[in-house]
Every structure is written in structure tokens, then in C-alpha cells.
Tab-separated table of C-alpha atoms and ligand atoms in Angstrom:
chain	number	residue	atom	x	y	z
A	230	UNK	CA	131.094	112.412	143.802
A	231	UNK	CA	128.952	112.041	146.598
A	232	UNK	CA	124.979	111.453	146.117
A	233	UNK	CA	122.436	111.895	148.296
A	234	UNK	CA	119.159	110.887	148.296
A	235	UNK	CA	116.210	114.216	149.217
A	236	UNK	CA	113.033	113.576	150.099
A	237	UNK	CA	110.970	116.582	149.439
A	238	UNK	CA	107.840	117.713	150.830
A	239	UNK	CA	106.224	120.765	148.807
A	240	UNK	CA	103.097	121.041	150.582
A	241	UNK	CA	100.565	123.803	150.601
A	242	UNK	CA	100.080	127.197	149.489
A	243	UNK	CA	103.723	128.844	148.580
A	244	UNK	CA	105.102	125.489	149.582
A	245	UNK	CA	105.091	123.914	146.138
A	246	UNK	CA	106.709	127.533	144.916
A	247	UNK	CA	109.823	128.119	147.590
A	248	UNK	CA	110.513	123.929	147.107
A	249	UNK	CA	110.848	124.219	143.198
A	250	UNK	CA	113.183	127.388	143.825
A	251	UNK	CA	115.168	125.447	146.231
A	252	UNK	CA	115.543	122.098	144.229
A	253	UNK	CA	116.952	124.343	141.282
A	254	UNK	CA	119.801	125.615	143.079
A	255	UNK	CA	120.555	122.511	144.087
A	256	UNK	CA	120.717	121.352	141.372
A	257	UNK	CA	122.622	123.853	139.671
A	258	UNK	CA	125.334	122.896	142.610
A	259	UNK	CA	125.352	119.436	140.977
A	260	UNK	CA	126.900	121.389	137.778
A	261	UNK	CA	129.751	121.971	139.706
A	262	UNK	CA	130.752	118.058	139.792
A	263	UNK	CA	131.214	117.308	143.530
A	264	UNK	CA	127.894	116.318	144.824
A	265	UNK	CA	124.526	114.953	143.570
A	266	UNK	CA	120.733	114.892	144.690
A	267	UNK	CA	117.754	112.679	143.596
A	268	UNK	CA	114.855	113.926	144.505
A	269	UNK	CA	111.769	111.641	145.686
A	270	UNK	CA	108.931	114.166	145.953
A	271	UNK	CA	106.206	113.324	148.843
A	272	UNK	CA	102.984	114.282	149.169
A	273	UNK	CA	101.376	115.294	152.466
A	274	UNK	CA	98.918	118.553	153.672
A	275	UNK	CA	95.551	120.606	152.947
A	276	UNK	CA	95.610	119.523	149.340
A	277	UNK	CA	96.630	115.499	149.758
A	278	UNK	CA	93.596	115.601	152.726
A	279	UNK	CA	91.214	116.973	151.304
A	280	UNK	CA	91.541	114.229	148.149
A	281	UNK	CA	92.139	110.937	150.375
A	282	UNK	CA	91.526	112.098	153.906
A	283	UNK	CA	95.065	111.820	154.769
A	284	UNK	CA	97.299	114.384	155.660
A	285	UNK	CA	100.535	112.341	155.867
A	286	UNK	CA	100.736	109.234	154.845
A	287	UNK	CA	102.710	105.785	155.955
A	288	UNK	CA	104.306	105.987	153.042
A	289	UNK	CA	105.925	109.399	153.378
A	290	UNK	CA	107.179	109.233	157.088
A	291	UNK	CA	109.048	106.046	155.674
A	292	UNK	CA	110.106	107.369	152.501
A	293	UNK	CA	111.508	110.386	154.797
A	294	UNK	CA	113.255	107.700	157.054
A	295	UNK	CA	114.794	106.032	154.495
A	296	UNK	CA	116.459	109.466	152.353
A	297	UNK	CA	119.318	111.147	154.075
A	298	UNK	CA	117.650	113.834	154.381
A	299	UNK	CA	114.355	116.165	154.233
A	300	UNK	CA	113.430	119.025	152.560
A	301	UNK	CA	109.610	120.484	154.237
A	302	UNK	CA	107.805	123.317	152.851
A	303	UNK	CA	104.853	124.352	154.458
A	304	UNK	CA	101.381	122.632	154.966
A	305	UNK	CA	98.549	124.781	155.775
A	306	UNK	CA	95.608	123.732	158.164
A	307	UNK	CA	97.062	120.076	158.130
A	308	UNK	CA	100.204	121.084	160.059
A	309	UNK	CA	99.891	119.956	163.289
A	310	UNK	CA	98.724	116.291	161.534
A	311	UNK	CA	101.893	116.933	159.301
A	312	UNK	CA	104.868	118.325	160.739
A	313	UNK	CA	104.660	117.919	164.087
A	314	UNK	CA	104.000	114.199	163.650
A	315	UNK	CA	106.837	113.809	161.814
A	316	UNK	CA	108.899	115.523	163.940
A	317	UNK	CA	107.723	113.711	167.290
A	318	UNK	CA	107.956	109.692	165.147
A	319	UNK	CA	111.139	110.739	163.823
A	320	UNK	CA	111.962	112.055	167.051
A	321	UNK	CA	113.938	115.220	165.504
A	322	UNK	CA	114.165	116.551	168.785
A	323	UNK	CA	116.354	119.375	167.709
A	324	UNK	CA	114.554	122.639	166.377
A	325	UNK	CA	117.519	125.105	165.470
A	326	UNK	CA	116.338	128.255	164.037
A	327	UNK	CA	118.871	130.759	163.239
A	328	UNK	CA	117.671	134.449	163.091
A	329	UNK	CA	120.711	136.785	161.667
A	330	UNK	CA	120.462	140.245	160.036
A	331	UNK	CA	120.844	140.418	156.412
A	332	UNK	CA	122.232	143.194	154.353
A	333	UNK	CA	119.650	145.596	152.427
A	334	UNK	CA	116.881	143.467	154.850
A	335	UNK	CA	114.913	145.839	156.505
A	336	UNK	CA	115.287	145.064	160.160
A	337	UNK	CA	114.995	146.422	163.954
A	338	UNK	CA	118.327	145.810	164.316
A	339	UNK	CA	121.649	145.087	162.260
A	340	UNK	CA	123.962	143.132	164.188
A	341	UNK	CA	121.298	139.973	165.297
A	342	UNK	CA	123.104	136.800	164.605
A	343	UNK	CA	121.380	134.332	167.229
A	344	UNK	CA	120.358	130.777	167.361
A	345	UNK	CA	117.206	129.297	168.764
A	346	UNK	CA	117.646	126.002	169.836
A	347	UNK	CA	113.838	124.715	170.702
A	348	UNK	CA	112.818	121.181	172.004
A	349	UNK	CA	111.012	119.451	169.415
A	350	UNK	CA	109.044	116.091	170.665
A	351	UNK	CA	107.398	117.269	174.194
A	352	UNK	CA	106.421	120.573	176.160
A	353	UNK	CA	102.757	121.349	175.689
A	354	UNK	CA	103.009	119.954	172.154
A	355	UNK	CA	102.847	116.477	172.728
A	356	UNK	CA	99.446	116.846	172.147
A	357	UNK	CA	98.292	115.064	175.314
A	358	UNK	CA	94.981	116.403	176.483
A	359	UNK	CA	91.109	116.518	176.282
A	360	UNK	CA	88.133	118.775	175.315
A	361	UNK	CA	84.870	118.909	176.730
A	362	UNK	CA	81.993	121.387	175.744
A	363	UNK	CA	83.113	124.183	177.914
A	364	UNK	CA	86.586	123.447	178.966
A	365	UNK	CA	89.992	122.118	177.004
A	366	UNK	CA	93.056	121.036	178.955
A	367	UNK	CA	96.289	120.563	177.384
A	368	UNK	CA	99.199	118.779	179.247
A	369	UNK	CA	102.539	119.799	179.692
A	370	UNK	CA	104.837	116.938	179.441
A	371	UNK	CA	108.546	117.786	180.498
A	372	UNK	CA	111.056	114.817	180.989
A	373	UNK	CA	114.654	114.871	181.706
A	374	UNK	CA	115.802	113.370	178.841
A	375	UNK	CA	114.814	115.371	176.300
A	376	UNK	CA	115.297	118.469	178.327
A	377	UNK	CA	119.591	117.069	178.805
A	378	UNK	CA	119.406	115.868	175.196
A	379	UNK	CA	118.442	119.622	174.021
A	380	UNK	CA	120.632	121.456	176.217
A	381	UNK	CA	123.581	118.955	175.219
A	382	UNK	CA	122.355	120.337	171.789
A	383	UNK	CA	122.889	124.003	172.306
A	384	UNK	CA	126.005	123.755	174.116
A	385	UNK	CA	127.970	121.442	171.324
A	386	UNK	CA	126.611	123.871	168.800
A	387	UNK	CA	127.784	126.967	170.753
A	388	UNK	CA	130.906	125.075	171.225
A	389	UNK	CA	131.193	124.084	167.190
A	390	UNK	CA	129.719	127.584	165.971
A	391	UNK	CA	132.328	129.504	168.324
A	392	UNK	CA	129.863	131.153	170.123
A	393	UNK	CA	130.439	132.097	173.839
A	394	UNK	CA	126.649	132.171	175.424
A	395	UNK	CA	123.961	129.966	176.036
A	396	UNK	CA	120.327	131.342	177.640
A	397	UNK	CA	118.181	128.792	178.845
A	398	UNK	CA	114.424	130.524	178.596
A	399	UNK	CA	111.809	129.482	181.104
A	400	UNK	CA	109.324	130.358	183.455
A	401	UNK	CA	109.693	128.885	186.524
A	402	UNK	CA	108.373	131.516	188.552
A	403	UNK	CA	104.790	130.055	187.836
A	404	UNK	CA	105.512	126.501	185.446
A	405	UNK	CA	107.791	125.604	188.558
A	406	UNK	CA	107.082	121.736	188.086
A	407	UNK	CA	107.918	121.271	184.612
A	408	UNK	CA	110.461	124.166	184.220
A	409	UNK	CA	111.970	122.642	187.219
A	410	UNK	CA	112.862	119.510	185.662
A	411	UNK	CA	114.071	121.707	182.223
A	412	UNK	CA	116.826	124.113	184.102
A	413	UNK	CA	117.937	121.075	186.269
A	414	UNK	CA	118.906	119.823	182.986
A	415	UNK	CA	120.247	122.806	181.527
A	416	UNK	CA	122.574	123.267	184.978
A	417	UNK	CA	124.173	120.115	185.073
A	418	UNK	CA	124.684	120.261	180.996
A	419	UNK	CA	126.226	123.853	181.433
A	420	UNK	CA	128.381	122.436	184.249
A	421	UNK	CA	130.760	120.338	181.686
A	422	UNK	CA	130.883	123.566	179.953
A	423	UNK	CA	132.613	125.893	181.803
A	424	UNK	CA	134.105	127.637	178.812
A	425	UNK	CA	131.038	128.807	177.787
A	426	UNK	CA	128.646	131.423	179.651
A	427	UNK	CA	125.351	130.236	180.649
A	428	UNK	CA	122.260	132.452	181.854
A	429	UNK	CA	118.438	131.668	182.569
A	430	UNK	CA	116.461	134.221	181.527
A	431	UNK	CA	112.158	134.707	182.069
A	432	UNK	CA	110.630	133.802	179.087
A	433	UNK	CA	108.256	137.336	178.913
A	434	UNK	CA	111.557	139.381	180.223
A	435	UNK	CA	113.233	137.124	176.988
A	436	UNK	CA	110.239	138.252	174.433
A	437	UNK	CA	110.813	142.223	175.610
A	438	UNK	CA	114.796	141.860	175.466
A	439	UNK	CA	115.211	140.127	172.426
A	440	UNK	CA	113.573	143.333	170.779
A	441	UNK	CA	115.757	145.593	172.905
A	442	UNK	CA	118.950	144.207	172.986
A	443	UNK	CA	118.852	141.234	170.160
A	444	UNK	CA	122.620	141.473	170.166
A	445	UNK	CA	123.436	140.678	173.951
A	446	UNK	CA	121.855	136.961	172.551
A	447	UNK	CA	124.001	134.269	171.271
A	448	UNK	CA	122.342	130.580	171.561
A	449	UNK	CA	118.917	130.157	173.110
A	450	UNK	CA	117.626	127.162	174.631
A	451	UNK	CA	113.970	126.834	175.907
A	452	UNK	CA	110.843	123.899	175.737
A	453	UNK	CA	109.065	123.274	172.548
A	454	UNK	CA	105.955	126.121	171.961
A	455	UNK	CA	108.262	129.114	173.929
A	456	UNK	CA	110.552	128.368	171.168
A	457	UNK	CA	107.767	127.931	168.662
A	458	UNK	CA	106.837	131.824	169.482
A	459	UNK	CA	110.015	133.219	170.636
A	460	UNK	CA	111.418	132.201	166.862
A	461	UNK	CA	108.907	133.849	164.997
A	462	UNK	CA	109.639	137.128	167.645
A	463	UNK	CA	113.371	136.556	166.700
A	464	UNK	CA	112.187	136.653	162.159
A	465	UNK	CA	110.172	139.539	162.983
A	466	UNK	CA	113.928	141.053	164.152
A	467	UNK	CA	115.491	140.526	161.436
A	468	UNK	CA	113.116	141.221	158.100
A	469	UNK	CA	109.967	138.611	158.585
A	470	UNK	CA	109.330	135.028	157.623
A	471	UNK	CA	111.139	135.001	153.999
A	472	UNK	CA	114.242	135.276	155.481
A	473	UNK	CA	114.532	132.571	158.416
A	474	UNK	CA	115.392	128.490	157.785
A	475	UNK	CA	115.202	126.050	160.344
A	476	UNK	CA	116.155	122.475	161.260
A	477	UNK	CA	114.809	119.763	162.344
A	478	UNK	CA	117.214	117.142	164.179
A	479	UNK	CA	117.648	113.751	165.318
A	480	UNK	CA	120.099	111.511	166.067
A	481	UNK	CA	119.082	109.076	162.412
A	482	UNK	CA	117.243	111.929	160.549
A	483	UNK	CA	116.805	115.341	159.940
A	484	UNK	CA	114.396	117.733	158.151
A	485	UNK	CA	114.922	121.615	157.138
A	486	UNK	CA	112.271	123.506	156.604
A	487	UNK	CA	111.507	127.497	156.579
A	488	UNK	CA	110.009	128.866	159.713
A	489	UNK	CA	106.997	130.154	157.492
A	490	UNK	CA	103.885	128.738	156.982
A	491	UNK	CA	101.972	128.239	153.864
A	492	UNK	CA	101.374	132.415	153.155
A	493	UNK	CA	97.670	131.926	152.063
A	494	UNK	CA	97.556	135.610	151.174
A	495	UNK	CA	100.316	135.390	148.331
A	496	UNK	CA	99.960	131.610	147.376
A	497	UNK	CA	99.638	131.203	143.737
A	498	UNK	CA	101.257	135.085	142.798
A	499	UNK	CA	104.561	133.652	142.325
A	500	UNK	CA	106.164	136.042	144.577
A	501	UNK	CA	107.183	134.111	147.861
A	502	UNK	CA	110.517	134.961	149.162
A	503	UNK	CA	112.518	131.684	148.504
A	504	UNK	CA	115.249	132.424	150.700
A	505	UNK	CA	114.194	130.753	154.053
A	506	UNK	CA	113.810	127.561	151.722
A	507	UNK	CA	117.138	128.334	150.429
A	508	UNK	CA	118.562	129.054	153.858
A	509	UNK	CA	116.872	125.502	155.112
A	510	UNK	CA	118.461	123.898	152.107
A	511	UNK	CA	121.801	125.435	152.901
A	512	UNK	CA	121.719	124.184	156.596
A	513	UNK	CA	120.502	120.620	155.126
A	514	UNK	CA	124.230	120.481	153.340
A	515	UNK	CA	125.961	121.469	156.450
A	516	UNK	CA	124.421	118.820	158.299
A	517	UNK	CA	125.067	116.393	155.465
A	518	UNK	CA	129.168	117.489	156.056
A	519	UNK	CA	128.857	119.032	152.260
A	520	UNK	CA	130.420	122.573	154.662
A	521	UNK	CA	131.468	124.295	150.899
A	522	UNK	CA	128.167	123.191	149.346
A	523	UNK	CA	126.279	124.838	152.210
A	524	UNK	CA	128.665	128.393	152.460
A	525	UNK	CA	128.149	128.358	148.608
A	526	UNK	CA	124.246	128.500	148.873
A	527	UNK	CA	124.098	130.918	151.422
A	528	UNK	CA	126.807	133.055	150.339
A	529	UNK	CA	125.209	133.090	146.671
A	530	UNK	CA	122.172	134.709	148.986
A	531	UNK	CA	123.725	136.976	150.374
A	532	UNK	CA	125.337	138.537	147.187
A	533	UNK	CA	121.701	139.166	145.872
A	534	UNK	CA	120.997	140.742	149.182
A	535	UNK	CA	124.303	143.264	149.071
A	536	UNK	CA	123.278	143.503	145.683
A	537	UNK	CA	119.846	144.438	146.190
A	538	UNK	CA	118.438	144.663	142.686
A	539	UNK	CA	116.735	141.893	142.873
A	540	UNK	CA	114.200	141.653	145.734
A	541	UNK	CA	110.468	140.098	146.677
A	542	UNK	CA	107.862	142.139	147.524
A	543	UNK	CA	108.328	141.246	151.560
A	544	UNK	CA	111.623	142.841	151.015
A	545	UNK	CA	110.322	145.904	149.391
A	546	UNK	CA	110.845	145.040	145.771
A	547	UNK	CA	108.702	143.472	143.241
A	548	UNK	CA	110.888	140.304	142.077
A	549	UNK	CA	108.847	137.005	141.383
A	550	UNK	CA	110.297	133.987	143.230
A	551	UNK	CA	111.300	133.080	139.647
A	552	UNK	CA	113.900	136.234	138.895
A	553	UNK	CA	115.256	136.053	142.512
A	554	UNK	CA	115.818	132.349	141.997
A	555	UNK	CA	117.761	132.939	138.580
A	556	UNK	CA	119.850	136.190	140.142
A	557	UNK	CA	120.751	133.367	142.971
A	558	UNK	CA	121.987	130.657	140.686
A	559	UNK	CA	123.513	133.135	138.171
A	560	UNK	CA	125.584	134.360	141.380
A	561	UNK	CA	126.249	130.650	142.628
A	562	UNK	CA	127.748	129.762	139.274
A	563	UNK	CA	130.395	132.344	139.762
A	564	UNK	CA	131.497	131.021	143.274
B	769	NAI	P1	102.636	132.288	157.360
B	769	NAI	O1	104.045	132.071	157.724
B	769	NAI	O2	102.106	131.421	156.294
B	769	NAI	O3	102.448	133.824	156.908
B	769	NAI	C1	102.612	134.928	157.783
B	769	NAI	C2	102.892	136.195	156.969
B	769	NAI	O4	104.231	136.131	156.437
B	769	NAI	C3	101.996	136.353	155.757
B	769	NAI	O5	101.707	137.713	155.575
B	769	NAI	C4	102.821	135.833	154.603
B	769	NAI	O6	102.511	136.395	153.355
B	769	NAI	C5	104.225	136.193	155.036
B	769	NAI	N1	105.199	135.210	154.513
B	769	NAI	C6	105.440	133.981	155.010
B	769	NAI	N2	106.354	133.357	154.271
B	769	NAI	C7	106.701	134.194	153.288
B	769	NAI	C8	107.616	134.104	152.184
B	769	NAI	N3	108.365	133.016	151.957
B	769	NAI	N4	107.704	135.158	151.337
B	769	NAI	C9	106.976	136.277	151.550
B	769	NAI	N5	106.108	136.417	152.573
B	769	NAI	C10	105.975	135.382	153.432
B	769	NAI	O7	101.778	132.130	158.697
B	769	NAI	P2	100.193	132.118	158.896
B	769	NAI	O8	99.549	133.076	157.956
B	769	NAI	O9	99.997	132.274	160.338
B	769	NAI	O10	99.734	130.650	158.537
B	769	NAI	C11	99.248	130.253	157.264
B	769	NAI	C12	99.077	128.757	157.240
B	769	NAI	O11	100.343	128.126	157.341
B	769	NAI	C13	98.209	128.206	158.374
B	769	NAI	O12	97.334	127.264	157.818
B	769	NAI	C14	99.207	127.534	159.305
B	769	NAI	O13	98.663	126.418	159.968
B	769	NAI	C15	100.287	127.119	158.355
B	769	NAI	N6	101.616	127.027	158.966
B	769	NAI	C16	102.367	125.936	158.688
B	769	NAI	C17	103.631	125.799	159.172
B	769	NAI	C18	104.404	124.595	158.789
B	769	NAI	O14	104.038	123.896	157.876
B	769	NAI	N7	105.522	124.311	159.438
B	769	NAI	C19	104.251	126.817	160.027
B	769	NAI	C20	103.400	127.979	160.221
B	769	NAI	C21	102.128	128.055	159.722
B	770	MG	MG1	105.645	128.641	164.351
């Protein structure tokens, strides 16, 4: 039996309540005798600030490095002190967010099954700027490095998921100096795959097609805050927030984490969607190798979805987090 050790990272808001759904069905996975999880739980966000004054502290980022993996829920105000710290000092420069259509979802479309594949550590969030009283300037740091290292990303992933296009998103009409440097990148990378299509697209022409025609998309690669908004476009697609995980690569560590944020307006109502969490946890096991651990998961999601009986309110039912997180594990048990 394999173990592995999770650090965990409830958060804020629904955080605390998608995590706990999340660690149980993990944990009912351990019944099955093939793998096994302990847990450390960290602290970090709103809550942990407002009682020391520290959003994340030393101690977490470490405890983080030294687990094989992370599990993120949300953190409200705190984030960009929070996640994207972590993500930049553990340089997880890989954001992968998968947006697919689920069954009994409601959605724009039925047949979206695309990847966003979003540079993680630079762009206009390497938070490199200044503020005076009437004026704020943020920087927009591009390098080649990260920009290869990304597009390497999306083309091995295309290449392992069996997927036959890769659109590099820009805007190079006007950003010409740093999304220079990014398609330079992306050319040379989609050079050494010829076997696989490769197309720029504009990134405001991207936001109108990707509601259009969501299923001429396969893998998208683009800088760090396009991605940040064209992701959220791409949920919207296919049933909102509840329903999209995400990952957070490097080459030592990794954290998954739902696209959502902390849902202030439902926090504490016991009624968050705990599939993105789910999802995130799923794609945590696939990077871990653990392939039948992770189809397990998400296929034990997707019965409940065909199902439908059981839903959350976002979905148009009136399930508690609880119920839907007992209707998954009663399902997982079976596979
Ligand atoms: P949000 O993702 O928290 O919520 C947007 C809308 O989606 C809300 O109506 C919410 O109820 C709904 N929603 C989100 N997740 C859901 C779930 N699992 N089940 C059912 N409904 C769900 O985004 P918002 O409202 O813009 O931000 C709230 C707070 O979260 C802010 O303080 C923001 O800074 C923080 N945030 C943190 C992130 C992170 O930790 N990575 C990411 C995004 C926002
Ligand atoms: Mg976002």
C-alpha cells in the first residue's frame, strides 16, 4: 500500500466545508486497501490574519514543501497574500484548469471538454509595481523561460491526454513586447510537435469564441491573468464555479485547488457544491500516478450527476454538501 502524505489548506468561507467533503472520500478510497493519506491540516487566510496578522505562514509554505502533495480551498480577501505566494515560492508554474460539460449540469453547451493551461509565476501577477495618490502602475513581466516551460506544458499534456490542438491566446496586436517574447516561445515549442495542431488566437476574439464555438477548443495556452479570466469564462460554459478543479504544478510540488473562491454569500449554509474540490482531489491522484484512484473519484461524480437526484442548489437542487458527499461515497464504494 502506498501512503501519501496531504497537506490541506481549508481556508475561508466554504473552504473549510468543500475540504472536509473532499478528505472523506478520500478517505473512504483508503477502505479499498491500495492507498493511504495522512492529513496535516494548515492554516492560512481571512480568519488566521485577522487573529495573528498573518495570512500564510513560514510554517505552512514548508509544511506544503515537504507533503507530496496539496490540497487548497479557498481564502477570501487574503488570497493574493495566500495563494499566489505560494504558487510563485513554490514556483508551480503550471495552472491547468479543465472545463468539461457534465451530464444533468446546466450548461451553454454539451460537448466542452477543454483544458486551460495558464502560466502561473509571472505576467502582470508578479506583483511588481507601485501606487501613488492618483496613479497605480502594474508591470508586466514576461520571460522566455517560463513562457517555453508552459508551452512545453500544454503540448506534453495534449500529447499524454490524446488531444490534437493547442491555442496559444495573446494579444500582440497591442502587448507586442511581452506577447512577443510568449508566442516566440510557443512557435519554437510547437515546432517539435508537428503531430499536433497549433493556432494563436486574440485573446478578446478567444473570450467571444469560446462562448460560440467551445467545442472547436482543445488545450489552451496563454500568460498568467488572461488565463486567470479566460478560466472562469470557460466554468461559466459549463455549469459555474462548483463544477471546475484546477492544478497547480511544478517540477517538486503541486497543489489542486477549485477554481472558486471562498462563496461569501453561501458560507456557513452547508450547501457548497463539493465537486470542484472533489474534481481537484481527483486530479491530485492522477498526478500522484494513483490513475484508478483518480478515474474512481471522478467517475463516482459523475454517477451522481447522470443520476441527478442528488444535487446543490447551484445545480438546481437543494442537496447540502453533506447528502451530495454521502450519495458520492455510497457510489464510490460500489466501483
Ligand atoms: P467565488 O468563487 O467565491 O463566488 C462566485 C459565485 O459562485 C458566488 O455566487 C458563489 O456562491 C458561487 N460559488 C462559488 N463556488 C461555489 C461552490 N463550490 N458551490 C456553489 N456555489 C459556488 O468568487 P467571488 O465571490 O468573486 O470571491 C469571493 C472571495 O473569494 C473573495 O474574497 C476572493 O478574493 C476570494 N477568492 C479566492 C480564490 C482563491 O482562494 N483561490 C479564488 C477566487 C476568489
Ligand atoms: Mg480567478
Amino acid at each position: 500500500m502506498t501512503r501519501y502524505k496531504i497537506a490541506t489548506i481549508p481556508g475561508d468561507g466554504i473552504g473549510p466545508e468543500v475540504m472536509e467533503a473532499a478528505v472523506k472520500v478520500l478517505r473512504a478510497l483508503e477502505d479499498g486497501g491500495g492507498i493511504g493519506f495522512d492529513f496535516v491540516r494548515l492554516e492560512a487566510g481571512d480568519g488566521l490574519k485577522g487573529r495573528t496578522g498573518v495570512a500564510l505562514p513560514p510554517e505552512t509554505l514548508d509544511e506544503v514543501k515537504r507533503s507530496d502533495a496539496g490540497l487548497f480551498a479557498a481564502v477570501g480577501e487574503t488570497a493574493k497574500e495566500v495563494i499566489l505566494p505560494l504558487r510563485q515560492r513554490l514556483d508551480l508554474y503550471a495552472n491547468v484548469r479543465p472545463a468539461k460539460a457534465y451530464p444533468n449540469v446546466p450548461c451553454l453547451k454539451d460537448d466542452v471538454d477543454i483544458v486551460i493551461v495558464r502560466e502561473n509565476t509571472e505576467g502582470l501577477y508578479k506583483m511588481v509595481g507601485d501606487r501613488g495618490p492618483d496613479w497605480g502602475i502594474n508591470v508586466r513581466v514576461i520571460t522566455r523561460r517560463a513562457s517555453e516551460r508552459i508551452a512545453r506544458f500544454a503540448f506534453d499534456l495534449a500529447e499524454r491526454e490524446g488531444r490534437g490542438k493547442v491555442t496559444s491566446v495573446h494579444k500582440n496586436n497591442v502587448l507586442d513586447k511581452t506577447c512577443g517574447v510568449f508566442l516566440e516561445a510557443c512557435r519554437s515549442v510547437a515546432a517539435s510537435h508537428p503531430q499536433i495542431e497549433y493556432e494563436e488566437m486574440i485573446v478578446d476574439a478567444c473570450a467571444m469564441k469560446l462562448i460560440l464555438a467551445p467545442e472547436k477548443f482543445d488545450v489552451l495556452v496563454t500568460t498568467n491573468m488572461f488565463g486567470d479570466i479566460l478560466s472562469d469564462e470557460a466554468a461559466g460554459l459549463v455549469g459555474g464555479l462548483g463544477m471546475t478543479p484546477s492544478a497547480n504544478i511544478g517540477d517538486e510540488n503541486a497543489i489542486f485547488e477549485p477554481v472558486h473562491g471562498t462563496a461569501p454569500d453561501i458560507a456557513g449554509r452547508g450547501i457548497a457544491n463539493p465537486m470542484a474540490m472533489m474534481l481537484s482531489a481527483s486530479m491530485m491522484l492522477e498526478w500522484l500516478r494513483e490513475d484508478d484512484e483518480a478515474k474512481t473519484v471522478e467517475r463516482a461524480v459523475m454517477r451522481v450527476l447522470k443520476d441527478g437526484r442528488v444535487r446543490t442548489p447551484d445545480l438546481g437542487g437543494s442537496a447540502k454538501t453533506e447528502e451530495i458527499t454521502s450519495a458520492i461515497i455510497q457510489e464510490l464504494i460500489k466501483i
